[in-house]
Amino acid sequence: MSSNSVRHSAEKRSFRLARAALKVVSESEAFQANIDCAVRLDSRRVLLVGWLLDADNEFECFVSMRPMKRLLGKFLEASPLVPCHDGVFMQRSCRPDVAALAGAPDDESAMHGFALFLDDFPEGQVLGIKGADGQILRLGISKFEDVASLMISLAPSMGHSGKAVWEVLQAGLGEHHPATQAVRGGITEPVVESSSATDENRQLPRSIDDENSLIAVIDHAYSINQAGILVMGWMLSPRRKPTDVLLCQGDGRCTSVLSLMFRLLRDDVVSSFAGRFANVDPRSGFVFFVPVPISSGSDCYLRVCFEHESDVLIGLDVRTPPLEGVALIKHLLEKVKRSGRLQHELFDLFDTALGPAFEAIYGEGPSFLGDARVRQFGVPPSAPHTSIIVPLYGRCDFMRFQLAQFADDEYLQQQDLIYVVDDPGILEDVHMIGANYQALFGVPFRVVWYEGNLGYAAANNVGASYARGQKLLLLNSDVFPSQRGWLEPLVRALDTLPQAGAVAPLLLYEDGSVQHAGMYPLRAELFPGFLLNTHPGQGHRWSGHEEPEEHPLLTAACLLVNLAEFRELGGFDEGYVIGDFEDSDLCLALRKRNKRLYLVPEAKLWHLERQSQLVGQVAEIRQLITLYNGWRYQKKVKTGELADPETDQ
Amino acid sequence: MKVMIFSHAHPTFSKGGAELSAYYLWQEINRLPDHEAWFVGRADHSVMHQFSSLSGIGEREYLISGSSAVADFATTILLSADSALAQLLRKIEPDVVHFHHYVNLGVELIRLVRQVCPRTRIVMTLHEYLAICMNSGQMVKTSGRLCYQSSPRECHQCFPEISTQNFFLREMYIKSFFDLVDVFVSPSEFLRQRYVQWGISPDRIEVIENGIPQADPVPPRAIEENGVRNRFAYFGQITQFKGVDLILEAFSQLPSQLQARVRLDVFGSGLESQPKPYRKKVNRLLRNLGSMVRLHGAYEPHEMPQLMKSVDWVVMGSLWWENSPLVIQEAFCYGRPIITPDIGGMAEKVRPGLGGLNYRAMDSVSLSEVVGRVVQEQGLFDELLASRPAFMPVGHFTELLLARYRRLCEGS
């Protein structure tokens, strides 16, 4: 961290300190300390948030309760959460702002901040701090604030103390106490990058607490890959509704964001302000994405407009997100998920705010830059006509089980089998299996690997780039033939059926019931708005007919296509996060070219698929990602990039 | 004919029924003119050379190191084209490879044989239900109840930490190797049926009883006229599955006037390696039974005639199906009526009234009643003794197998 940025944070901090109601800064020769915020949580329990500078590593805290002194405990610098005496918890936190204020050395590891939870702290008492040298500092508390004030005053610098506050509240009050929840909702990441805001912007408050016009906190303002800005926060305007909200840049350009705001439930805000207002808007939270390139540290603010009232300005501390790619998407979904009770509105969430943001974050997928490497096991087949691509991720023993089932199938052994290792963690094991088992099973194959985990679509695309055959069989590692001679009927079908673009076998669960016999578009009542896929007949016994039949979609768990066509289409679309819908995407791209899709039940394989994700209503992160992918898929259908599975013939 | 016999263990290190049977077969074939047999017994790495997985310990007698996982019988024995085992196979070029058991060796050896010696016929003797059942191959639920038919779903009920899919993969993997076996040998029809039910085609499994060395009957224990046949013996490992505790319970449930007249001799060891609750249970029963029961510890196969001399009845307590227990053959051979549970291989080999009696499996009260009956019923001992079936001497066993090998090599 540059000293410049520390200064900057310190100034922001001093601004906040000036606004706060209570502040007692006591000084002794040995050290300085302050209580920034004292919050009465209920009739007995209190939370003190403050800092301590230049004290020795070890110090002692006590509450003076005349005539006796109640010792709270000894605290060490950078200690983990300290459970002191019954009902007393302290956590230290990093406070570069304090260090900068005092001109202390720029030391990121210095834990000057503290959050102290006390089960009993009567009015008029004094918190005493005793350094190792015996010097004592007494801090009086003149006024206790409520949780709402804590949220507002801590929000812009939650990264410094918020986590510590949350941890002591969790220890003292429990995870589900409204105050704990309130603080948790606002935690942001510590400042990590330097910022070069102008003086003007720096003067704008990051939070507003004026109950006559607006109470608002900006939790995050993320600059997304030079493509746009994502803003999350909450605002209450108890007296009147804003007529507009504008995102304004330093040069004066403004964009209206009111219609782009997706409103989120914020129970934490409701519980914090329930005492102040009779009616607190449950949907005070918001998230929006504006596709305007705004880089981190830019001058940027929100202008909240009211009729017959002056506008309120809130400064945005635009930052580079602490994470990128899938990790950032998961992180954002975690934040949104806390809102809860959104299941019926998820499509709007993606369509209004998160969809474009995720597209900006994920782009065309994890770009494959490095070189892949290849190792041949066994003697390569002389003239393979089909390349079989099997991506491996997580489990590599599937490879051994597959090879055992591929053995003794002469036709198969003349094909070009390629295992793509999409998981560096299993690379060594894959080589071991190759070395130990290739000769035994007599199936020649290649192993293609690279550094990193590119996901299902990209792994297949990398594999396909090495293909030697004219046909491409996309095969999951958890698919196993139930008998020999399963590939011939698929190849025959692709060669002979009218306009065949892709063919797939019948896939069975391990108990013999149907896993896949063609896919269909689905409008699920549970997730209104989304275009999803369904497997009709799943779980049934197979009726037994063997003739090929046309279907609107096929799964890619085992799918045979023409390599040239696959390449012309650019392979699988790698823009789906982690991976869903790339198979129906491919199918619809083929259908856009007037190709037809066939199920060939004569070929039967086992598919040991785990339970489908979309079971139940729990909005787990992976499920939300699937829904985002569904939103993106539907968008491609809407724009005509893909055939429409619901209408096109 | 050249026969190569693979055994999951060598009798020098362990004396289970399966490895003894394999070893007897090897010795017997080598006694015959025009035939040669090799024995390859799997051994712990600790008794092997550091850099060689194979060790020729005698004329046509080898040890091989390695092991196989119970999960799917994948082996650690090296199987590459230039491995010691592949070289040995190439050198011998056996007409028949006979696997006695697949545990410890691993099922993948079957494919190595098929690959290195494509013309060699492959025979496998099945000893218990390990391919079908993860619970030590006993086909007993982990709850202790008997299991009648396995499936990935039911197996997952017994082992919740192993998924249904993994049980399916295990079965699929094992079967992919079993497909390469020319003929399976089962010592009992019961076990044959279980493997048929599991998926091996009925025409690929034949029943041939395991052979034991030829021996003369031991005359009945000398008793006074009108004396009582009141001495019972248990032979075998003292493990949970063998139900020694059930036998002890049955004896403690005998009416007190009978208790004073009977004696139980337990020949065998293994209690010390059993789980603590089981040890405590057995020890408590032993304390309560006092002098009625005597623990003799381990014995060697050659001691059998001597040990049989002092007893009248042999008792089994097994809590699982069994296959074809050696002790039944031995009881028939030496001439002692045997009392067994009425299930599986035991019920098949010991039909009530023909060389022995059955009691309701897992039911100590039922065993207690049978014990009471055989002590009190005059003439029953002689009747059962006279009606006992013939045992399978290893010479005859070998002839049967050689005939089968010959037919196999001739293409049927």
Short mmCIF file of C-alpha atoms in Angstrom, two decimals, chain A residues 35-303:
data_model
loop_
_atom_site.label_atom_id
_atom_site.label_comp_id
_atom_site.label_asym_id
_atom_site.label_seq_id
_atom_site.Cartn_x
_atom_site.Cartn_y
_atom_site.Cartn_z
CA ILE A 35 -13.78 5.07 21.15
CA ASP A 36 -15.29 5.87 17.77
CA CYS A 37 -18.62 4.44 18.46
CA ALA A 38 -20.40 3.10 21.53
CA VAL A 39 -23.57 1.19 20.81
CA ARG A 40 -26.14 0.03 23.32
CA LEU A 41 -27.38 -3.26 21.95
CA ASP A 42 -30.04 -3.80 24.63
CA SER A 43 -30.62 -2.93 28.26
CA ARG A 44 -27.30 -4.40 29.38
CA ARG A 45 -25.03 -5.21 26.50
CA VAL A 46 -22.84 -2.74 24.69
CA LEU A 47 -20.39 -2.65 21.82
CA LEU A 48 -17.38 -0.35 21.80
CA VAL A 49 -15.48 0.28 18.57
CA GLY A 50 -12.28 2.21 18.66
CA TRP A 51 -8.56 2.27 18.27
CA LEU A 52 -5.42 2.24 20.27
CA LEU A 53 -2.13 3.68 19.11
CA ASP A 54 1.43 3.16 20.26
CA ALA A 55 0.43 0.87 23.09
CA ASP A 56 2.72 -2.02 23.71
CA ASN A 57 1.86 -5.29 22.16
CA GLU A 58 0.18 -6.43 25.28
CA PHE A 59 -2.30 -4.37 27.23
CA GLU A 60 -5.03 -4.83 29.73
CA CYS A 61 -8.59 -3.55 29.66
CA PHE A 62 -10.81 -2.93 32.64
CA VAL A 63 -13.98 -1.16 33.54
CA SER A 64 -13.76 1.11 36.52
CA MET A 65 -16.76 0.29 38.67
CA ARG A 66 -16.12 2.10 41.84
CA PRO A 67 -15.30 0.95 44.35
CA MET A 68 -14.01 -2.08 42.52
CA LYS A 69 -12.34 -2.56 39.20
CA ARG A 70 -13.62 -5.24 36.83
CA LEU A 71 -10.77 -6.65 34.82
CA LEU A 72 -11.82 -7.51 31.29
CA GLY A 73 -8.73 -9.26 30.14
CA LYS A 74 -5.33 -9.05 28.55
CA PHE A 75 -5.14 -8.46 24.85
CA LEU A 76 -2.36 -9.16 22.48
CA GLU A 77 -1.69 -7.46 19.21
CA ALA A 78 -3.08 -9.38 16.25
CA SER A 79 -4.62 -11.93 18.54
CA PRO A 80 -7.51 -14.06 17.36
CA LEU A 81 -10.91 -13.44 18.83
CA VAL A 82 -10.40 -13.24 22.56
CA PRO A 83 -13.09 -14.71 24.74
CA CYS A 84 -12.29 -12.89 27.92
CA HIS A 85 -14.33 -13.24 31.01
CA ASP A 86 -17.88 -14.39 30.68
CA GLY A 87 -19.69 -12.29 28.16
CA VAL A 88 -16.69 -10.20 27.07
CA PHE A 89 -15.18 -10.53 23.60
CA MET A 90 -12.55 -8.49 21.86
CA GLN A 91 -11.28 -8.59 18.31
CA ARG A 92 -8.47 -6.50 16.86
CA SER A 93 -8.57 -5.01 13.39
CA CYS A 94 -6.29 -3.27 10.97
CA ARG A 95 -6.69 0.52 10.90
CA PRO A 96 -4.37 2.13 8.37
CA ASP A 97 -6.38 5.33 8.68
CA VAL A 98 -5.46 5.63 12.34
CA ALA A 99 -1.86 4.83 11.62
CA ALA A 100 -1.81 7.54 8.96
CA LEU A 101 -3.54 10.09 11.17
CA ALA A 102 -0.89 9.74 13.77
CA GLY A 103 1.94 9.58 11.29
CA ALA A 104 2.73 6.09 12.51
CA PRO A 105 4.78 3.81 10.30
CA ASP A 106 2.91 2.45 7.35
CA ASP A 107 2.48 -1.08 8.61
CA GLU A 108 -0.35 -3.13 7.23
CA SER A 109 -0.11 -5.70 9.96
CA ALA A 110 -0.55 -3.18 12.78
CA MET A 111 -3.82 -3.97 14.47
CA HIS A 112 -4.73 -0.64 15.95
CA GLY A 113 -8.49 -1.09 15.81
CA PHE A 114 -10.60 -3.00 18.27
CA ALA A 115 -14.18 -4.06 18.76
CA LEU A 116 -15.15 -4.87 22.32
CA PHE A 117 -18.36 -6.58 23.30
CA LEU A 118 -19.39 -6.20 26.96
CA ASP A 119 -22.28 -7.96 28.61
CA ASP A 120 -22.66 -5.27 31.24
CA PHE A 121 -21.60 -1.65 31.10
CA PRO A 122 -23.66 0.71 33.25
CA GLU A 123 -24.10 4.37 32.31
CA GLY A 124 -21.37 6.65 33.50
CA GLN A 125 -18.65 4.05 33.62
CA VAL A 126 -15.20 4.44 32.23
CA LEU A 127 -13.21 2.02 30.10
CA GLY A 128 -9.69 1.77 31.32
CA ILE A 129 -6.72 0.67 29.28
CA LYS A 130 -3.45 -0.20 30.90
CA GLY A 131 -0.28 -0.59 28.88
CA ALA A 132 2.43 -3.06 29.75
CA ASP A 133 4.43 -0.19 31.24
CA GLY A 134 1.69 0.46 33.75
CA GLN A 135 0.39 3.65 32.14
CA ILE A 136 -3.35 3.88 32.36
CA LEU A 137 -5.74 5.63 30.00
CA ARG A 138 -9.39 6.17 30.88
CA LEU A 139 -12.00 6.61 28.20
CA GLY A 140 -15.40 8.00 29.16
CA ILE A 141 -18.46 7.44 27.09
CA SER A 142 -20.88 10.32 26.86
CA LYS A 143 -23.51 8.90 24.55
CA PHE A 144 -24.63 5.55 23.32
CA GLU A 145 -25.85 5.18 19.76
CA ASP A 146 -28.23 2.67 18.19
CA VAL A 147 -27.45 -0.09 15.71
CA ALA A 148 -28.69 2.00 12.80
CA SER A 149 -26.08 4.64 13.56
CA LEU A 150 -23.46 1.96 13.78
CA MET A 151 -24.38 0.73 10.30
CA ILE A 152 -24.11 4.18 8.81
CA SER A 153 -20.99 5.28 10.57
CA LEU A 154 -19.10 2.07 10.03
CA ALA A 155 -20.23 1.22 6.50
CA PRO A 156 -17.66 3.22 4.52
CA SER A 157 -14.84 1.76 6.51
CA MET A 158 -16.30 -1.57 7.40
CA GLY A 159 -13.26 -3.12 5.87
CA HIS A 160 -11.25 -1.80 8.76
CA SER A 161 -13.42 -2.66 11.70
CA GLY A 162 -16.57 -4.21 10.35
CA LYS A 163 -15.30 -7.76 10.39
CA ALA A 164 -14.05 -7.39 13.94
CA VAL A 165 -17.39 -5.92 14.99
CA TRP A 166 -19.23 -8.72 13.29
CA GLU A 167 -17.10 -11.36 14.96
CA VAL A 168 -17.55 -10.04 18.48
CA LEU A 169 -21.28 -9.63 17.91
CA GLN A 170 -21.45 -13.15 16.61
CA ALA A 171 -19.66 -14.37 19.72
CA GLY A 172 -21.65 -12.23 22.10
CA LEU A 173 -25.13 -12.15 20.58
CA GLY A 174 -25.12 -15.07 18.22
CA GLU A 175 -25.21 -15.22 14.46
CA HIS A 176 -28.91 -14.53 14.13
CA HIS A 177 -29.26 -11.49 16.34
CA PRO A 178 -30.50 -8.54 14.26
CA ALA A 179 -27.47 -6.46 15.16
CA THR A 180 -25.09 -9.21 14.01
CA GLN A 181 -27.05 -9.54 10.80
CA ALA A 182 -27.05 -5.81 10.26
CA VAL A 183 -23.30 -5.55 10.53
CA ARG A 184 -22.72 -8.62 8.41
CA GLY A 185 -24.73 -7.11 5.57
CA GLY A 186 -22.41 -4.16 5.31
CA ILE A 187 -18.98 -5.70 5.50
CA THR A 188 -16.80 -4.78 2.57
CA GLU A 189 -13.24 -5.61 1.71
CA PRO A 190 -10.33 -3.58 3.00
CA VAL A 191 -8.96 -0.88 0.72
CA VAL A 192 -6.48 -2.58 -1.56
CA GLU A 193 -5.72 -0.21 -4.37
CA SER A 194 -4.53 3.32 -4.48
CA SER A 195 -7.03 5.94 -5.33
CA SER A 196 -6.55 9.29 -6.97
CA ALA A 197 -9.82 11.07 -6.42
CA THR A 198 -9.97 14.79 -6.75
CA ASP A 199 -10.45 16.96 -3.72
CA GLU A 200 -14.03 17.66 -4.66
CA ASN A 201 -15.05 14.04 -4.78
CA ARG A 202 -13.21 13.33 -1.61
CA GLN A 203 -15.35 15.86 0.14
CA LEU A 204 -18.57 14.07 -0.79
CA PRO A 205 -19.88 11.81 1.93
CA ARG A 206 -19.99 8.09 1.31
CA SER A 207 -23.07 7.76 3.44
CA ILE A 208 -25.96 10.05 4.23
CA ASP A 209 -27.97 10.20 7.42
CA ASP A 210 -30.64 12.82 7.06
CA GLU A 211 -34.03 11.50 7.89
CA ASN A 212 -35.72 14.48 6.28
CA SER A 213 -34.39 13.57 2.86
CA LEU A 214 -32.24 10.48 2.58
CA ILE A 215 -30.46 7.83 4.62
CA ALA A 216 -28.15 5.85 2.38
CA VAL A 217 -25.01 3.78 2.38
CA ILE A 218 -23.05 2.62 -0.64
CA ASP A 219 -21.67 -0.83 0.15
CA HIS A 220 -19.76 -1.32 -3.10
CA ALA A 221 -18.96 0.57 -6.26
CA TYR A 222 -16.99 -1.76 -8.49
CA SER A 223 -15.38 -0.88 -11.77
CA ILE A 224 -15.94 -3.94 -13.97
CA ASN A 225 -13.28 -4.60 -16.61
CA GLN A 226 -13.54 -1.12 -18.13
CA ALA A 227 -17.02 -2.13 -19.24
CA GLY A 228 -19.18 -0.63 -16.58
CA ILE A 229 -19.77 0.03 -12.94
CA LEU A 230 -21.67 -2.12 -10.47
CA VAL A 231 -23.07 -0.39 -7.40
CA MET A 232 -24.65 -1.99 -4.35
CA GLY A 233 -26.03 -0.35 -1.27
CA TRP A 234 -29.23 0.70 0.41
CA MET A 235 -31.26 3.88 0.76
CA LEU A 236 -34.24 5.01 2.78
CA SER A 237 -36.18 8.14 2.04
CA PRO A 238 -38.90 8.09 4.71
CA ARG A 239 -40.55 11.38 3.76
CA ARG A 240 -40.72 11.27 -0.03
CA LYS A 241 -39.64 9.14 -2.94
CA PRO A 242 -36.76 10.29 -5.11
CA THR A 243 -37.83 11.35 -8.58
CA ASP A 244 -34.61 10.10 -10.10
CA VAL A 245 -31.21 8.75 -9.27
CA LEU A 246 -28.33 9.76 -11.51
CA LEU A 247 -24.86 8.32 -11.77
CA CYS A 248 -22.61 11.28 -12.44
CA GLN A 249 -18.97 11.42 -13.45
CA GLY A 250 -16.47 14.10 -12.67
CA ASP A 251 -16.87 15.65 -16.10
CA GLY A 252 -20.56 16.20 -15.50
CA ARG A 253 -21.93 13.37 -17.61
CA CYS A 254 -24.89 11.75 -15.88
CA THR A 255 -26.86 8.56 -16.50
CA SER A 256 -30.23 7.87 -14.95
CA VAL A 257 -30.02 4.62 -13.02
CA LEU A 258 -33.43 4.55 -11.34
CA SER A 259 -34.84 2.11 -13.88
CA LEU A 260 -31.67 -0.01 -13.72
CA MET A 261 -31.90 -0.48 -9.98
CA PHE A 262 -33.02 -3.86 -8.82
CA ARG A 263 -34.38 -3.44 -5.31
CA LEU A 264 -33.25 -5.97 -2.74
CA LEU A 265 -34.76 -6.87 0.59
CA ARG A 266 -32.65 -5.61 3.46
CA ASP A 267 -33.95 -7.08 6.70
CA ASP A 268 -30.91 -5.70 8.47
CA VAL A 269 -31.89 -2.14 7.57
CA VAL A 270 -35.47 -2.80 8.59
CA SER A 271 -34.51 -4.11 12.01
CA SER A 272 -32.00 -1.33 12.56
CA PHE A 273 -34.41 1.48 11.71
CA ALA A 274 -37.62 -0.03 13.03
CA GLY A 275 -37.25 2.07 16.16
CA ARG A 276 -36.82 5.32 14.25
CA PHE A 277 -39.59 5.07 11.68
CA ALA A 278 -43.00 3.52 11.74
CA ASN A 279 -42.64 2.12 8.24
CA VAL A 280 -39.28 1.09 6.89
CA ASP A 281 -39.21 0.14 3.22
CA PRO A 282 -38.27 -3.58 3.23
CA ARG A 283 -36.66 -3.20 -0.19
CA SER A 284 -34.20 -0.48 0.67
CA GLY A 285 -31.36 -2.45 -0.91
CA PHE A 286 -30.35 -1.93 -4.49
CA VAL A 287 -27.93 -3.17 -7.09
CA PHE A 288 -27.41 -1.70 -10.53
CA PHE A 289 -24.96 -1.94 -13.38
CA VAL A 290 -24.29 0.88 -15.81
CA PRO A 291 -22.38 -0.03 -18.96
CA VAL A 292 -20.21 3.07 -18.78
CA PRO A 293 -16.46 2.60 -18.45
CA ILE A 294 -15.50 4.10 -15.11
CA SER A 295 -12.17 3.13 -13.70
CA SER A 296 -11.35 2.72 -10.05
CA GLY A 297 -10.65 5.92 -8.22
CA SER A 298 -12.66 7.96 -10.72
CA ASP A 299 -14.67 10.94 -9.61
CA CYS A 300 -18.13 9.59 -9.45
CA TYR A 301 -21.20 10.18 -7.37
CA LEU A 302 -24.88 9.47 -7.14
CA ARG A 303 -27.27 12.37 -7.39
#
